[in-house]
mmCIF file with all atom_site columns, C-alpha atoms in Angstrom:
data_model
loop_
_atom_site.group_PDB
_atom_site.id
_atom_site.type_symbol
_atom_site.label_atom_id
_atom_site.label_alt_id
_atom_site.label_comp_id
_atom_site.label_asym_id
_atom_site.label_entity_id
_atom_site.label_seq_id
_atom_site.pdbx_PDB_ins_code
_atom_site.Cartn_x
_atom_site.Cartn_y
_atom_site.Cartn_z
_atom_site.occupancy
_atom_site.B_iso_or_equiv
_atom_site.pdbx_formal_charge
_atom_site.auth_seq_id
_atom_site.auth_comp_id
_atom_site.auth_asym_id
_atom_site.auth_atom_id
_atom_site.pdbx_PDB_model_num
ATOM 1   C CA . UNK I 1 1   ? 41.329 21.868  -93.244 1.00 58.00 ? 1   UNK I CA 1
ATOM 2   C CA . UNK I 1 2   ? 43.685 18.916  -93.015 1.00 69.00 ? 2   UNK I CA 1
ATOM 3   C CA . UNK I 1 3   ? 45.804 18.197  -95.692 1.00 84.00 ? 3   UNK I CA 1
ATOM 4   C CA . UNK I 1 4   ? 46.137 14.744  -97.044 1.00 85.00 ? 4   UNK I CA 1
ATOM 5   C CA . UNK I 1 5   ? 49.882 14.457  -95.778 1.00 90.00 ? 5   UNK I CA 1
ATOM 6   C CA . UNK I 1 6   ? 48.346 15.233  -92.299 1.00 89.00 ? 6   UNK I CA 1
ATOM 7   C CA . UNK I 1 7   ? 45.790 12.376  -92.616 1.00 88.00 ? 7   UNK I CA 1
ATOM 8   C CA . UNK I 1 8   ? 48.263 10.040  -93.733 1.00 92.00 ? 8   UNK I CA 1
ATOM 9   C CA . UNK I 1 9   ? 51.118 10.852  -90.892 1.00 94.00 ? 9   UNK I CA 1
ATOM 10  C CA . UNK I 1 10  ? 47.676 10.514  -88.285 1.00 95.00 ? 10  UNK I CA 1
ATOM 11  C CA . UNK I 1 11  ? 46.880 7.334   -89.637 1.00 96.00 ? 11  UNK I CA 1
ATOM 12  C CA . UNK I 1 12  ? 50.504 5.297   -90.020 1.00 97.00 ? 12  UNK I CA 1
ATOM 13  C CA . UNK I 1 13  ? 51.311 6.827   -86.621 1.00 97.00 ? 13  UNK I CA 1
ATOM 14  C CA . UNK I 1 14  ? 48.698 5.676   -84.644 1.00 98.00 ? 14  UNK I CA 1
ATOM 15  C CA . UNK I 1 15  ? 48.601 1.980   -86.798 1.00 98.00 ? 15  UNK I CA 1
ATOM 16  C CA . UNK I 1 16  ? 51.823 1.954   -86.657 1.00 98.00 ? 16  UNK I CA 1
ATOM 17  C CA . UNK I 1 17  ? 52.182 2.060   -82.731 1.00 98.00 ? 17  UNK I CA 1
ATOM 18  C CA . UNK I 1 18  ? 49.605 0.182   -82.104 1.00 98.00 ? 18  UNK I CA 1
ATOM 19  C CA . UNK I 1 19  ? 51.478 -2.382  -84.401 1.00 99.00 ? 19  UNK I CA 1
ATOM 20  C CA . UNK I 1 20  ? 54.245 -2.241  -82.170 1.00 98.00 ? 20  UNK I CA 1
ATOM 21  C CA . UNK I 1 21  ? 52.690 -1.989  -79.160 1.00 98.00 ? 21  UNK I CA 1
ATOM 22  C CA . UNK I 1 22  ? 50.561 -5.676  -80.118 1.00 99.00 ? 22  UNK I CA 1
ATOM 23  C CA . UNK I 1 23  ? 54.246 -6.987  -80.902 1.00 98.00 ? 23  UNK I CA 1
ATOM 24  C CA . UNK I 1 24  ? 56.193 -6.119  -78.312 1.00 98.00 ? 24  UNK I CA 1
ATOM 25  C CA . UNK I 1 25  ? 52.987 -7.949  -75.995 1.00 98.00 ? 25  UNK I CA 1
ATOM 26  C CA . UNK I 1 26  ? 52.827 -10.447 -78.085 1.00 98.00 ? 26  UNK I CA 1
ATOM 27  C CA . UNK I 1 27  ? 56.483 -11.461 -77.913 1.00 98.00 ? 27  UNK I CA 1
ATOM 28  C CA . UNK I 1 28  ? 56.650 -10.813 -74.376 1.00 97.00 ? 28  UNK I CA 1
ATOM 29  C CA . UNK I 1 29  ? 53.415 -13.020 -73.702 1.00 97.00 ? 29  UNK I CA 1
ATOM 30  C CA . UNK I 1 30  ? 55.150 -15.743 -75.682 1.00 97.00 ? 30  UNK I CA 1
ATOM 31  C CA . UNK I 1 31  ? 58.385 -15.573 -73.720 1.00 94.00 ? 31  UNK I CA 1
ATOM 32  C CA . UNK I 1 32  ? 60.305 -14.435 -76.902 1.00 97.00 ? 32  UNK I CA 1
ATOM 33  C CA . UNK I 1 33  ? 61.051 -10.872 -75.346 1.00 97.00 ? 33  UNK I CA 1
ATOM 34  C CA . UNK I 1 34  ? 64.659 -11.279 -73.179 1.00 96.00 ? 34  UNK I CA 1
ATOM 35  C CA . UNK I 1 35  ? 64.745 -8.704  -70.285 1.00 95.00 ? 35  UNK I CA 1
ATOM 36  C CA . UNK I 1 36  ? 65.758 -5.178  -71.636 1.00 95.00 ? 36  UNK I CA 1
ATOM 37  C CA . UNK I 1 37  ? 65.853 -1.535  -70.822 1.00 92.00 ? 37  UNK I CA 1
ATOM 38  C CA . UNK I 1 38  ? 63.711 -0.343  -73.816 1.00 96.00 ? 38  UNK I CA 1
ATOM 39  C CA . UNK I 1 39  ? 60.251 -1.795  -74.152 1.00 96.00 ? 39  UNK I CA 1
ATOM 40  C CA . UNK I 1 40  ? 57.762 -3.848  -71.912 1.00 96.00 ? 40  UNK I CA 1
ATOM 41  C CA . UNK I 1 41  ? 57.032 -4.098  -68.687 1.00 97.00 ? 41  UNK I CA 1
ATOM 42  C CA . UNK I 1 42  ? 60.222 -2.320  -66.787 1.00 96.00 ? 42  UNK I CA 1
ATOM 43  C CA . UNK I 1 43  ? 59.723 -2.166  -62.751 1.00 95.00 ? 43  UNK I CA 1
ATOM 44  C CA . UNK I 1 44  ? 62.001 -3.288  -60.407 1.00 94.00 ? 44  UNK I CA 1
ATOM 45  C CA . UNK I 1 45  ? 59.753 -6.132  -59.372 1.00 94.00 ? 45  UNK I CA 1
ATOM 46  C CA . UNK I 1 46  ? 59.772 -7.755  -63.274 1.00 95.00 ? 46  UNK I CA 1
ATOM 47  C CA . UNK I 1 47  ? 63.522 -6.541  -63.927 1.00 95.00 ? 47  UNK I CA 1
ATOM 48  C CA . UNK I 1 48  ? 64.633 -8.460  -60.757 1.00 93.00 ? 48  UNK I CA 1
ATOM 49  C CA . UNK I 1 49  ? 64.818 -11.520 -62.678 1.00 94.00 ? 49  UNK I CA 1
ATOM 50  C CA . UNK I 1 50  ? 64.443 -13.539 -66.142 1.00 95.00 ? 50  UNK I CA 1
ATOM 51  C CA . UNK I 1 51  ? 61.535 -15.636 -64.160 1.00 96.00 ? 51  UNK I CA 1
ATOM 52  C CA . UNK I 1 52  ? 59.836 -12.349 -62.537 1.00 96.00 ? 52  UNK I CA 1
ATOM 53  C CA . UNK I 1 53  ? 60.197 -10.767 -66.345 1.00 97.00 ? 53  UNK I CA 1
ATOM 54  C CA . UNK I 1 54  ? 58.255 -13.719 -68.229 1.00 97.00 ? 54  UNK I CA 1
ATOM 55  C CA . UNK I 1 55  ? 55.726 -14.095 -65.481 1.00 97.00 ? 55  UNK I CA 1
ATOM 56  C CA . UNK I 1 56  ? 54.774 -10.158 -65.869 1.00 98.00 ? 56  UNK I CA 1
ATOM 57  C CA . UNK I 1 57  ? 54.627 -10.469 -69.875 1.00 98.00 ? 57  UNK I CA 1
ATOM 58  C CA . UNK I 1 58  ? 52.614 -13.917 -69.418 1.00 98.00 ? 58  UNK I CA 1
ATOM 59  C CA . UNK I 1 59  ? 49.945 -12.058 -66.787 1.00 98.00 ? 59  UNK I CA 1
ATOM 60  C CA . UNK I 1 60  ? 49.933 -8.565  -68.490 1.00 98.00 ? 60  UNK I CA 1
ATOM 61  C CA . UNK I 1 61  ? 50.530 -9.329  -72.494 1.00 98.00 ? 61  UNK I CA 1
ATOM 62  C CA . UNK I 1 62  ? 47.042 -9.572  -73.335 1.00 98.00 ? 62  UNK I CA 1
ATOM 63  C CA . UNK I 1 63  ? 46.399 -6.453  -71.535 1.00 99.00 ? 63  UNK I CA 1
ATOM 64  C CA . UNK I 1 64  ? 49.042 -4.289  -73.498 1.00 99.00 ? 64  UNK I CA 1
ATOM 65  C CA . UNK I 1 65  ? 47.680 -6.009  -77.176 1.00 99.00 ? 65  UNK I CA 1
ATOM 66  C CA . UNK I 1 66  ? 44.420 -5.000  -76.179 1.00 99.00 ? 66  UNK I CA 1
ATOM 67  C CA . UNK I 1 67  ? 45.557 -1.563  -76.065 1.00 99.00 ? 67  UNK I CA 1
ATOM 68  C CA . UNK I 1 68  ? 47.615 -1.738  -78.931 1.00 99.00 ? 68  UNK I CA 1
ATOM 69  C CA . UNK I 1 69  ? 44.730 -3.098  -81.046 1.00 99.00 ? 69  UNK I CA 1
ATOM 70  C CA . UNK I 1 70  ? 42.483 -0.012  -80.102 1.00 99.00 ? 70  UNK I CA 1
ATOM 71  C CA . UNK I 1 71  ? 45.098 2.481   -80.753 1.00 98.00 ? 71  UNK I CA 1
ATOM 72  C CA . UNK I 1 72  ? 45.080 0.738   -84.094 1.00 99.00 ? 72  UNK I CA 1
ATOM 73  C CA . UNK I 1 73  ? 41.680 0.316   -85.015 1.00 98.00 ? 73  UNK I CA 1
ATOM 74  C CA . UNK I 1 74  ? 41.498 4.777   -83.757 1.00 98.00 ? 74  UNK I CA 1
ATOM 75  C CA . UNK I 1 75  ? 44.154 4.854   -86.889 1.00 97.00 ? 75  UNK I CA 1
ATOM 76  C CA . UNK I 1 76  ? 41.917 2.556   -89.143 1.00 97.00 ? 76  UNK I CA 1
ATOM 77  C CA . UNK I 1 77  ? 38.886 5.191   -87.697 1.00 96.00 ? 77  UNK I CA 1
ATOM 78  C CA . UNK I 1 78  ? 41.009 7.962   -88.717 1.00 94.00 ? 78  UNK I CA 1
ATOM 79  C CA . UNK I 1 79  ? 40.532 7.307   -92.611 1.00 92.00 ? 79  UNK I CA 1
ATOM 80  C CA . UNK I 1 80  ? 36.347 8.025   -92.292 1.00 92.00 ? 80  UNK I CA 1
ATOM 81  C CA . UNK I 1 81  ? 35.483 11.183  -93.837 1.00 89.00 ? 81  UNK I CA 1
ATOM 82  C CA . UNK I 1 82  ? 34.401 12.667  -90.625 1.00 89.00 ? 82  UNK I CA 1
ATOM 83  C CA . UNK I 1 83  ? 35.127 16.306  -88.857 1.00 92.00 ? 83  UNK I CA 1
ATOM 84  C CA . UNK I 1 84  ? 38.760 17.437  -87.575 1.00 91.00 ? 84  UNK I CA 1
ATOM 85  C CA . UNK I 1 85  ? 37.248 17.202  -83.734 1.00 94.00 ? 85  UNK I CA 1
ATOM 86  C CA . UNK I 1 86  ? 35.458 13.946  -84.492 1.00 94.00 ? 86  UNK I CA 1
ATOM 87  C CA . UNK I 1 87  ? 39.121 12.705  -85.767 1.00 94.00 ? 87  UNK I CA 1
ATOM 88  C CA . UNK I 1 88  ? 41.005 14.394  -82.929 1.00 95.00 ? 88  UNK I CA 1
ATOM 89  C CA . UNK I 1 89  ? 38.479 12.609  -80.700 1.00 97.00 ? 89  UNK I CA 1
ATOM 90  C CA . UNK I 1 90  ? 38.769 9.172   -81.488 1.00 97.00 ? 90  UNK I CA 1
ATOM 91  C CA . UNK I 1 91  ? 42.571 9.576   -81.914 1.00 97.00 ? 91  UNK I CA 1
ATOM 92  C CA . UNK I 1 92  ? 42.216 11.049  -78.318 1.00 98.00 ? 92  UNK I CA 1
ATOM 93  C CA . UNK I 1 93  ? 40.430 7.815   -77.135 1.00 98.00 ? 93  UNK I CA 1
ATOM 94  C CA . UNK I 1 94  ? 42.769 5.195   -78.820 1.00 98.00 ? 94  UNK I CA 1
ATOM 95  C CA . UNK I 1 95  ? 45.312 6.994   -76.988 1.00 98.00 ? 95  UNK I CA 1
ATOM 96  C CA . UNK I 1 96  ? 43.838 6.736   -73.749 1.00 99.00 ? 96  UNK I CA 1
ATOM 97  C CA . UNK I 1 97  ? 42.817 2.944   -74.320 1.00 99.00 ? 97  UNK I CA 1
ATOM 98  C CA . UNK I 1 98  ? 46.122 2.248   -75.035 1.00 99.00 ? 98  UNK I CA 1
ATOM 99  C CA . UNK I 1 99  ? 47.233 3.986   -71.776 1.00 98.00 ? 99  UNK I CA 1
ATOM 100 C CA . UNK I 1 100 ? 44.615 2.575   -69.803 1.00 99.00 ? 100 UNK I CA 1
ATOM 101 C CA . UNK I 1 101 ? 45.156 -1.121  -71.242 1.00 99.00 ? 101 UNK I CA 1
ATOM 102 C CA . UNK I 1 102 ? 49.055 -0.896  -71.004 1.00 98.00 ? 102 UNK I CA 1
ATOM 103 C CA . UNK I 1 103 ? 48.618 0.479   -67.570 1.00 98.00 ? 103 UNK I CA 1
ATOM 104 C CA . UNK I 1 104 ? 46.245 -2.193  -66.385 1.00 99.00 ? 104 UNK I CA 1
ATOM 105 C CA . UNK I 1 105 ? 48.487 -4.952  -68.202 1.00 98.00 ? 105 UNK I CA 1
ATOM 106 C CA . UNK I 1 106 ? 51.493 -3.985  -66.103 1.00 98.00 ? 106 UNK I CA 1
ATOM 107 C CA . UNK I 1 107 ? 49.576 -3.299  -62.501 1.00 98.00 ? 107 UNK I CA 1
ATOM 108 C CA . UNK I 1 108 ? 48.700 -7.294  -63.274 1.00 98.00 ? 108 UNK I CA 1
ATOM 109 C CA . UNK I 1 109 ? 52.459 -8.439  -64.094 1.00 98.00 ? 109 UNK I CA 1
ATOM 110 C CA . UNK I 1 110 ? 53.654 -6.561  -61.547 1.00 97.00 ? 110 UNK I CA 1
ATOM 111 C CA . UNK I 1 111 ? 51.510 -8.423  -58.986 1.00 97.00 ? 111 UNK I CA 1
ATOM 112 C CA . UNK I 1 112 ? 52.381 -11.951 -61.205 1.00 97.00 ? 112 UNK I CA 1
ATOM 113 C CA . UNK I 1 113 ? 55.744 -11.047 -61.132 1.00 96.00 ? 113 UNK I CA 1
ATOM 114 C CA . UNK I 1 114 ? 55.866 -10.338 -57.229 1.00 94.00 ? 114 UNK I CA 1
ATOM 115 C CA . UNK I 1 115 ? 55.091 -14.130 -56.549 1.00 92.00 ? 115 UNK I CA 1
ATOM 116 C CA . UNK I 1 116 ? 58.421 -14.618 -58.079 1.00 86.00 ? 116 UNK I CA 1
ATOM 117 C CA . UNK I 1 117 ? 60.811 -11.998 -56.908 1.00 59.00 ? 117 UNK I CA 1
ATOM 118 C CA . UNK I 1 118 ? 63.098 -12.762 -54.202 1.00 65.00 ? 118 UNK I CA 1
ATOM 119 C CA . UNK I 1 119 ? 62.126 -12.075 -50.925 1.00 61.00 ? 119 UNK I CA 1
ATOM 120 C CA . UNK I 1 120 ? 64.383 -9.072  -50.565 1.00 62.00 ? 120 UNK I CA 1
ATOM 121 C CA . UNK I 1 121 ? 62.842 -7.311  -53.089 1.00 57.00 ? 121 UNK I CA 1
ATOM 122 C CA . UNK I 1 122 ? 60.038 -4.597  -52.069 1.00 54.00 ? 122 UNK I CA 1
ATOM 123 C CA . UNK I 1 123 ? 56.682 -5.690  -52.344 1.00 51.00 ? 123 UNK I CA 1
#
């Protein structure tokens, strides 16, 4: 039996993220995220430039928020007085819609960021 600690640390961890995840796409969809080394879309194609790094965020952003929003609305999903598994199972599949979204998001700013790169980069 969970504890109500448990179900609280399940639920702002997985809002939480998700939170972050739909602001860091947001931002970078937007053009208000600056290059970095921490968060969004980090390949050598979108790092090669400031232009190759907003085209990526402008192609994939909506992508990534979609995942963020379902590993969000798993957290919201969390609070339903349901079974452990059935909990562990839709945290399971936020998690993997996240990964899936985020991982589609990029494969498209990668490509959107490839019309942009210099030509000496590696296509």
């Amino acid at each position: 039996m969970e504890s109500l600690a448990t179900h609280a640390l399940i639920f702002l961890s997985l809002t939480g993220g998700g939170a972050v995840v739909i602001w860091v796409a947001r931002a970078g969809a937007r053009g208000r995220l600056r290059r970095n080394g921490f968060v969004g879309f980090r390949t050598p194609t979108t790092m090669a430039s400031d232009e190759a790094w907003a085209a990526a965020h402008r192609a994939g952003g909506r992508l990534a928020e979609i995942g963020g929003w379902c590993l969000a609305a798993a957290g919201i999903a969390t609070l339903f007085p349901v079974s452990e598994s059935a909990r562990t199972a839709v945290s399971l599949c936020g998690a993997i819609l996240l990964g899936g979204f985020v991982a589609a998001g990029a494969w498209v700013g990668v490509r959107a960021a490839r019309d942009i790169a210099p030509p000496d980069m590696e296509r």
